[in-house]
Amino acid sequence: MDPFTGNFTQQEPIPDAAIEAALEVMRSGRLHRYNTGPGESSPVAELEAAYAAYQGSRFCLACASGGAAMTLALRAHGVGAGDKVLTNAFTLAPVPGAIAAVGAEAVLVEITEDLVIDLEDLAGKITSSGARTLLLSNMRGHLCDMNALTELLDQHGVTLIEDCAHTMGARWNGRKSGSFGLAGCFSTQTYKHINSGEGGLLTSDDPEFMARAILLSGSYMLYERHGAAPEPHVFEGLRLDMPNMSSRMDNLRAAILLPQLAQLEENIERWNARYDLIAERLAVCPALRVPVRPAAEYYVGSSIQFQLIGAAPEQMEAYLSAVAALGVDLKWFGRAEPVAFTSTHKSWRYVPTQNLPRTDVVLASLLDMRLPLTFSLDDCAHLADILVHCAEVTRLPGAA
Ligand SMILES: *Cc1c(COP(=O)(O)O)cnc(C)c1O
């Protein structure tokens, strides 16, 4: 088996049109979003309008990061010190981080072996915790049954805020991820679906919520210069009550995101061609399990997850060494000591310790591979061959 020589963190270059737009912003010297003359718009305002149109939401706020979008959303919704916020236990640290940032307490919910929130455990924890808010993380792009979820939340009067860092562009039954509850939170960090290094987008249809979020983001009373904001009168009763959390996006980042947004749908198809090719090849190997994806889910395959069925920690280590020797960089979410972003809920000491036996079992054998668009379809076939080959040579239960 030839080793793979590609780079798992190498994204495609920023498109030429975006580089041109960035140069124009820099030549103007006007990088701050509110640095406009009378009647002029800014790249940030244009991005807000374009993203609201893409998402099909009434309002959009561009902000400093995906984490900032979630923090603003929680605070704008009125979540504060001591409040409980439900979230799935399998997520990335910015999610419990956003909950901690508003002084709230995360209540972690189990996940299923298909990597989505467990609705039964959620129902139990809504009742036992009394939490009124769910910050749902669509972790690694997996969508739960969104209809069943919203029905459950409606029954109990729980508000939904969606973390769509890995589901920008994804849909459930044709409806965009991020449009099922009060708000959707997106990230434009380098490893997500459009790339400005750092950045975030917050969408909602609720005028008061969005007015509060805009004020919180640090709008210096210049909210009339936003691209997809509520009418000025909505801000009247709120403008002096919202603290400034300085979480704005700048024009340079917005300028390079606009041309990338225009390419997003095409890129989703490119990601999914890569994902589907690998998923089909892994499905044939009895030692590996790829999460089942329901027909209602239109996903964005920017990364792939699979379990080594029944593998003990030593077998996980052996498999990781075998693939690494062939140039394949996998993350093991259940590793006892966090490496890079492989943190589990046990690595978040600022969250009260919670017992999540089912999630722990899933994470114990769960591996993750990034799929940057710089990988060709041939690269993906090669990667799949290595993943299957190593399952065979490390003698996993069930492998040939
Ligand atoms: C990346 C990420 C975010 C947001 O990250 P930022 O770096 O703050 O933009 C949120 N949730 C998940 C699951 C992520 O992977």
Coordinates of C-alpha atoms and ligand atoms in Angstrom, one line a residue:
M1 CA 0.0 0.0 0.0
D2 CA 1.5 3.4 -1.0
P3 CA 1.5 6.0 1.6
F4 CA -0.8 9.1 1.2
T5 CA 1.1 12.3 0.9
G6 CA -1.7 14.9 1.0
N7 CA -2.1 17.5 3.8
F8 CA -5.3 17.3 5.9
T9 CA -5.3 20.9 6.9
Q10 CA -4.6 22.4 3.5
Q11 CA -7.6 24.3 2.2
E12 CA -8.1 25.7 -1.3
P13 CA -6.7 29.1 -2.0
I14 CA -8.9 32.2 -1.5
P15 CA -10.5 32.8 -4.9
D16 CA -9.0 35.5 -7.1
A17 CA -12.2 37.6 -7.0
A18 CA -11.9 37.5 -3.1
I19 CA -8.3 38.6 -3.2
E20 CA -9.2 41.5 -5.5
A21 CA -12.0 42.5 -3.2
A22 CA -9.6 42.4 -0.2
L23 CA -7.1 44.5 -2.0
E24 CA -9.8 47.1 -2.7
V25 CA -10.7 47.3 1.0
M26 CA -7.1 47.6 2.0
R27 CA -6.5 50.4 -0.6
S28 CA -9.4 52.2 0.8
G29 CA -8.1 52.0 4.3
R30 CA -11.7 51.5 5.5
L31 CA -11.6 48.2 7.3
H32 CA -14.0 48.9 10.1
R33 CA -17.6 48.0 9.2
Y34 CA -19.0 51.4 10.2
N35 CA -16.4 53.3 8.3
T36 CA -18.8 54.4 5.6
G37 CA -20.0 57.8 4.2
P38 CA -23.6 58.8 3.8
G39 CA -25.5 56.4 1.6
E40 CA -22.6 54.0 1.3
S41 CA -22.8 50.4 2.2
S42 CA -19.9 48.3 3.6
P43 CA -18.8 44.7 2.6
V44 CA -20.0 43.6 6.1
A45 CA -23.5 44.9 5.5
E46 CA -23.4 43.3 2.0
L47 CA -22.4 40.0 3.5
E48 CA -25.2 40.2 6.0
A49 CA -27.7 40.8 3.2
A50 CA -26.3 38.0 1.0
Y51 CA -26.1 35.5 3.9
A52 CA -29.7 36.2 5.0
A53 CA -30.8 35.7 1.4
Y54 CA -28.9 32.4 1.2
Q55 CA -30.2 31.2 4.5
G56 CA -33.7 32.3 3.9
S57 CA -33.7 34.2 7.2
R58 CA -35.0 37.7 7.8
F59 CA -32.0 38.9 9.7
C60 CA -28.2 38.3 9.8
L61 CA -25.4 39.6 12.0
A62 CA -21.8 39.2 10.9
C63 CA -19.6 38.7 14.0
A64 CA -16.1 37.9 15.1
S65 CA -16.3 34.1 15.3
G66 CA -18.8 31.2 15.5
G67 CA -18.2 31.2 19.3
A68 CA -19.1 34.9 19.5
A69 CA -22.2 34.2 17.5
M70 CA -23.3 31.6 20.0
T71 CA -22.4 33.8 23.0
L72 CA -24.4 36.7 21.5
A73 CA -27.3 34.4 20.8
L74 CA -27.5 33.1 24.3
R75 CA -27.2 36.5 25.9
A76 CA -29.7 38.1 23.4
H77 CA -32.1 35.4 24.3
G78 CA -31.7 36.3 27.9
V79 CA -29.6 33.4 29.2
G80 CA -27.6 34.5 32.1
A81 CA -25.7 33.6 35.3
G82 CA -26.9 30.3 36.8
D83 CA -29.3 29.4 34.0
K84 CA -29.1 25.9 32.6
V85 CA -28.5 25.3 28.9
L86 CA -28.9 21.9 27.3
T87 CA -26.4 20.8 24.7
N88 CA -25.2 17.5 23.2
A89 CA -22.2 16.0 24.9
F90 CA -20.4 15.4 21.6
T91 CA -19.4 18.8 20.4
L92 CA -16.4 21.1 20.2
A93 CA -15.1 23.2 23.1
P94 CA -16.5 26.6 21.7
V95 CA -20.1 25.3 22.5
P96 CA -19.7 24.7 26.3
G97 CA -17.4 27.7 26.1
A98 CA -20.2 30.0 24.9
I99 CA -22.5 28.6 27.6
A100 CA -19.8 29.4 30.2
A101 CA -19.2 32.8 28.7
V102 CA -22.7 33.9 29.7
G103 CA -22.3 32.4 33.2
A104 CA -24.7 29.6 32.5
E105 CA -24.3 25.9 33.2
A106 CA -24.2 23.2 30.5
V107 CA -26.5 20.2 30.8
L108 CA -25.0 17.6 28.6
V109 CA -27.2 15.2 26.6
E110 CA -26.3 11.8 25.3
I111 CA -25.7 11.1 21.6
T112 CA -26.7 8.1 19.5
E113 CA -24.3 5.9 17.5
D114 CA -25.2 8.0 14.5
L115 CA -23.7 11.0 16.3
V116 CA -26.8 13.0 16.8
I117 CA -28.5 14.1 20.0
D118 CA -30.5 11.4 21.7
L119 CA -34.1 12.6 21.9
E120 CA -35.1 10.3 24.7
D121 CA -32.3 11.5 26.9
L122 CA -33.1 15.1 25.9
A123 CA -36.7 14.6 26.9
G124 CA -35.6 13.3 30.3
K125 CA -33.1 16.1 30.9
I126 CA -35.6 18.8 29.9
T127 CA -37.7 17.7 32.7
S128 CA -35.0 16.9 35.3
S129 CA -33.0 20.1 34.7
G130 CA -35.7 22.6 34.1
A131 CA -33.5 24.2 31.3
R132 CA -35.5 26.4 28.9
T133 CA -32.8 26.5 26.1
L134 CA -31.1 24.0 23.9
L135 CA -27.9 25.0 22.1
L136 CA -27.9 22.1 19.6
S137 CA -24.6 21.4 18.1
N138 CA -24.9 19.8 14.6
M139 CA -21.5 18.3 15.4
R140 CA -19.4 17.1 12.4
G141 CA -22.4 17.9 10.2
H142 CA -24.9 15.3 11.5
L143 CA -28.5 16.4 11.7
C144 CA -30.9 14.7 14.1
D145 CA -34.6 14.3 13.1
M146 CA -35.3 18.0 13.1
N147 CA -39.1 17.5 12.9
A148 CA -39.1 15.2 16.0
L149 CA -36.8 17.6 17.8
T150 CA -38.8 20.7 17.2
E151 CA -42.0 18.9 18.2
L152 CA -40.4 17.8 21.5
L153 CA -39.1 21.3 22.2
D154 CA -42.4 22.9 21.4
Q155 CA -44.2 20.6 23.8
H156 CA -41.9 21.7 26.6
G157 CA -41.5 25.3 25.7
V158 CA -37.8 25.0 25.1
T159 CA -36.1 27.5 22.8
L160 CA -33.7 26.1 20.1
I161 CA -30.5 27.8 19.1
E162 CA -28.5 25.9 16.5
D163 CA -24.7 25.6 16.2
C164 CA -24.3 25.2 12.5
A165 CA -20.5 25.4 12.3
H166 CA -20.5 22.1 10.3
T167 CA -23.9 22.4 8.7
M168 CA -23.7 25.7 6.7
G169 CA -25.6 24.8 3.6
A170 CA -27.0 21.5 5.0
R171 CA -30.8 20.9 5.0
W172 CA -33.4 18.6 6.6
N173 CA -36.3 17.9 4.3
G174 CA -35.1 20.7 2.1
R175 CA -35.1 23.3 5.0
K176 CA -31.8 24.9 5.8
S177 CA -30.0 23.9 9.0
G178 CA -30.1 26.9 11.3
S179 CA -33.7 27.8 10.5
F180 CA -35.5 25.4 12.9
G181 CA -35.4 27.6 16.0
L182 CA -34.8 31.0 17.3
A183 CA -31.3 31.4 15.8
G184 CA -28.6 29.7 13.7
C185 CA -24.9 30.2 14.5
F186 CA -22.3 29.8 11.8
S187 CA -18.5 29.9 11.7
T188 CA -16.3 31.1 8.9
Q189 CA -13.2 29.9 10.5
T190 CA -10.6 28.3 8.1
Y191 CA -11.8 24.7 8.6
K192 CA -15.5 25.3 8.0
H193 CA -17.3 25.9 4.7
I194 CA -16.3 29.4 3.8
N195 CA -13.0 30.7 5.0
S196 CA -12.1 34.1 6.5
G197 CA -9.6 32.8 9.1
E198 CA -12.0 33.7 11.9
G199 CA -15.6 34.9 11.7
G200 CA -19.2 34.1 12.4
L201 CA -22.7 34.7 11.2
L202 CA -25.9 34.8 13.4
T203 CA -29.3 34.4 11.7
S204 CA -32.8 34.8 13.0
D205 CA -36.3 35.8 12.1
D206 CA -37.0 37.4 15.5
P207 CA -36.7 41.2 15.4
E208 CA -36.2 41.9 19.1
F209 CA -33.7 39.0 19.5
M210 CA -31.7 40.3 16.5
A211 CA -31.8 43.9 17.7
R212 CA -30.4 42.8 21.1
A213 CA -27.7 40.7 19.4
I214 CA -26.7 43.6 17.1
L215 CA -26.5 46.0 20.1
L216 CA -24.5 43.4 22.1
S217 CA -22.1 42.9 19.2
G218 CA -21.0 46.5 19.7
S219 CA -22.9 48.5 17.1
Y220 CA -22.1 52.0 18.6
M221 CA -25.7 53.1 17.8
L222 CA -24.9 52.6 14.1
Y223 CA -27.3 49.7 13.7
E224 CA -28.9 51.5 10.7
R225 CA -25.8 50.6 8.7
H226 CA -26.5 46.9 9.0
G227 CA -27.3 44.8 5.9
A228 CA -30.1 42.6 7.3
A229 CA -31.3 44.2 10.6
P230 CA -34.7 44.9 12.0
E231 CA -36.3 48.4 11.6
P232 CA -34.7 51.1 13.7
H233 CA -37.8 51.4 16.0
V234 CA -37.2 47.9 17.3
F235 CA -33.9 49.1 18.8
E236 CA -35.5 52.0 20.7
G237 CA -36.4 50.3 23.9
L238 CA -33.3 48.3 24.0
R239 CA -30.4 50.5 22.9
L240 CA -29.3 51.7 26.3
D241 CA -29.7 48.4 28.1
M242 CA -27.4 46.1 26.1
P243 CA -23.7 46.0 27.0
N244 CA -21.1 46.2 24.2
M245 CA -19.4 42.9 23.8
S246 CA -17.2 44.0 20.8
S247 CA -17.8 41.1 18.6
R248 CA -18.0 42.7 15.2
M249 CA -16.7 41.4 11.8
D250 CA -14.4 43.7 9.7
N251 CA -14.7 44.6 6.0
L252 CA -11.6 42.6 5.0
R253 CA -13.1 39.3 6.2
A254 CA -16.5 40.1 4.7
A255 CA -15.0 41.1 1.4
I256 CA -13.3 37.7 1.0
L257 CA -16.4 35.8 2.2
L258 CA -18.8 37.2 -0.4
P259 CA -17.3 35.5 -3.4
Q260 CA -16.9 32.3 -1.5
L261 CA -20.6 32.3 -0.5
A262 CA -21.4 32.4 -4.3
Q263 CA -19.4 29.2 -4.7
L264 CA -20.8 27.4 -1.6
E265 CA -23.4 25.2 -3.3
E266 CA -21.0 24.0 -5.9
N267 CA -18.4 23.2 -3.2
I268 CA -21.0 21.3 -1.2
E269 CA -21.4 19.0 -4.2
R270 CA -17.6 18.6 -4.4
W271 CA -17.4 17.7 -0.7
N272 CA -20.2 15.2 -1.0
A273 CA -18.7 13.5 -4.0
R274 CA -15.6 13.0 -1.8
Y275 CA -17.5 11.9 1.3
D276 CA -19.8 9.5 -0.6
L277 CA -16.9 7.8 -2.3
I278 CA -15.1 7.1 1.0
A279 CA -18.3 6.2 2.9
E280 CA -19.3 3.6 0.2
R281 CA -15.9 1.9 0.4
L282 CA -15.8 1.9 4.2
A283 CA -19.3 0.4 4.3
V284 CA -18.0 -2.8 2.7
C285 CA -15.5 -3.4 5.6
P286 CA -17.3 -5.3 8.4
A287 CA -14.9 -3.9 11.0
L288 CA -15.9 -0.3 10.3
R289 CA -19.2 1.5 10.9
V290 CA -20.1 4.7 9.2
P291 CA -23.0 6.6 10.7
V292 CA -26.4 6.1 9.0
R293 CA -27.6 9.2 7.3
P294 CA -31.3 9.6 6.9
A295 CA -32.8 10.4 3.4
A296 CA -34.2 13.7 4.8
E297 CA -30.7 14.9 5.5
Y298 CA -28.8 16.8 2.9
Y299 CA -25.3 17.0 4.5
V300 CA -22.0 18.7 3.7
G301 CA -19.4 16.0 3.8
S302 CA -16.5 18.2 4.8
S303 CA -15.3 15.5 7.2
I304 CA -16.1 11.8 7.7
Q305 CA -16.5 9.8 10.9
F306 CA -16.5 6.1 11.5
Q307 CA -16.2 3.7 14.4
L308 CA -13.9 0.7 14.7
I309 CA -16.5 -1.7 15.9
G310 CA -15.8 -3.1 19.3
A311 CA -12.2 -1.9 19.3
A312 CA -10.4 -1.8 22.7
P313 CA -8.1 1.2 23.4
E314 CA -5.0 -0.8 22.4
Q315 CA -6.6 -1.6 19.1
M316 CA -7.5 2.0 18.5
E317 CA -3.9 2.9 19.1
A318 CA -2.7 0.2 16.8
Y319 CA -5.0 1.3 14.1
L320 CA -4.1 4.9 14.5
S321 CA -0.4 4.0 14.2
A322 CA -1.0 1.9 11.2
V323 CA -2.9 4.6 9.3
A324 CA -0.4 7.3 10.4
A325 CA 2.5 5.2 9.0
L326 CA 0.6 5.5 5.7
G327 CA 0.3 9.2 6.0
V328 CA -3.3 9.4 7.2
D329 CA -4.1 11.8 10.0
L330 CA -7.2 10.7 12.0
K331 CA -8.6 12.2 15.2
W332 CA -9.8 9.9 17.9
F333 CA -12.5 11.7 19.9
G334 CA -12.5 9.3 22.8
R335 CA -8.8 9.4 23.5
A336 CA -8.2 9.8 27.3
E337 CA -5.9 12.8 26.9
P338 CA -7.1 15.4 24.4
V339 CA -4.9 15.9 21.3
A340 CA -5.7 18.9 19.1
F341 CA -9.5 19.2 18.9
T342 CA -10.2 15.7 20.1
S343 CA -11.6 16.9 23.4
T344 CA -14.4 15.0 25.1
H345 CA -16.8 16.3 27.8
K346 CA -14.3 15.1 30.4
S347 CA -11.8 17.7 29.1
W348 CA -14.1 20.6 30.0
R349 CA -13.5 21.1 33.7
Y350 CA -15.5 24.3 33.7
V351 CA -18.6 22.2 33.0
P352 CA -19.9 20.3 36.1
T353 CA -19.0 16.6 35.7
Q354 CA -21.8 14.5 34.2
N355 CA -22.4 10.9 33.6
L356 CA -22.8 10.1 29.9
P357 CA -22.1 6.3 29.5
R358 CA -23.7 6.0 26.0
T359 CA -21.8 8.9 24.6
D360 CA -18.5 7.6 26.1
V361 CA -19.0 4.2 24.4
V362 CA -19.6 5.9 21.0
L363 CA -16.6 8.2 21.4
A364 CA -14.3 5.4 22.6
S365 CA -14.2 3.9 19.1
L366 CA -15.0 7.0 17.0
L367 CA -12.5 8.3 14.4
D368 CA -12.7 11.5 12.3
M369 CA -11.0 12.4 9.1
R370 CA -11.1 15.9 7.5
L371 CA -11.8 16.1 3.8
P372 CA -10.4 19.4 2.5
L373 CA -11.4 20.2 -1.1
T374 CA -7.7 20.0 -2.1
F375 CA -8.1 16.2 -2.0
S376 CA -9.0 14.8 -5.4
L377 CA -11.4 11.9 -5.9
D378 CA -8.4 9.7 -6.6
D379 CA -6.9 10.8 -3.3
C380 CA -10.2 9.9 -1.5
A381 CA -10.2 6.4 -3.1
H382 CA -6.6 6.0 -1.9
L383 CA -7.5 7.1 1.6
A384 CA -10.5 4.7 1.7
D385 CA -8.2 1.9 0.7
I386 CA -5.7 2.7 3.4
L387 CA -8.5 2.8 6.1
V388 CA -9.8 -0.6 5.1
H389 CA -6.4 -2.1 4.6
C390 CA -5.3 -1.1 8.1
A391 CA -8.5 -2.4 9.6
E392 CA -7.6 -5.8 8.1
V393 CA -3.9 -5.7 9.2
T394 CA -4.7 -4.6 12.8
R395 CA -7.0 -7.6 13.1
L396 CA -10.1 -5.8 14.3
P397 CA -13.0 -8.0 15.3
G398 CA -15.0 -8.6 12.1
A399 CA -12.2 -7.6 9.6
A400 CA -11.2 -10.1 6.9
Ligands
LIG1 C1 -15.6 25.5 14.9 C2 -16.8 25.2 15.7 C3 -17.5 26.2 16.2 C4 -17.2 27.7 16.2 O1 -15.9 27.9 16.2 P1 -15.2 29.4 16.1 O2 -13.7 29.0 16.0 O3 -15.5 30.1 17.3 O4 -15.7 30.1 14.9 C5 -18.7 25.9 16.9 N1 -19.1 24.6 17.0 C6 -18.4 23.6 16.5 C7 -18.9 22.2 16.6 C8 -17.2 23.9 15.8 O5 -16.5 22.9 15.3

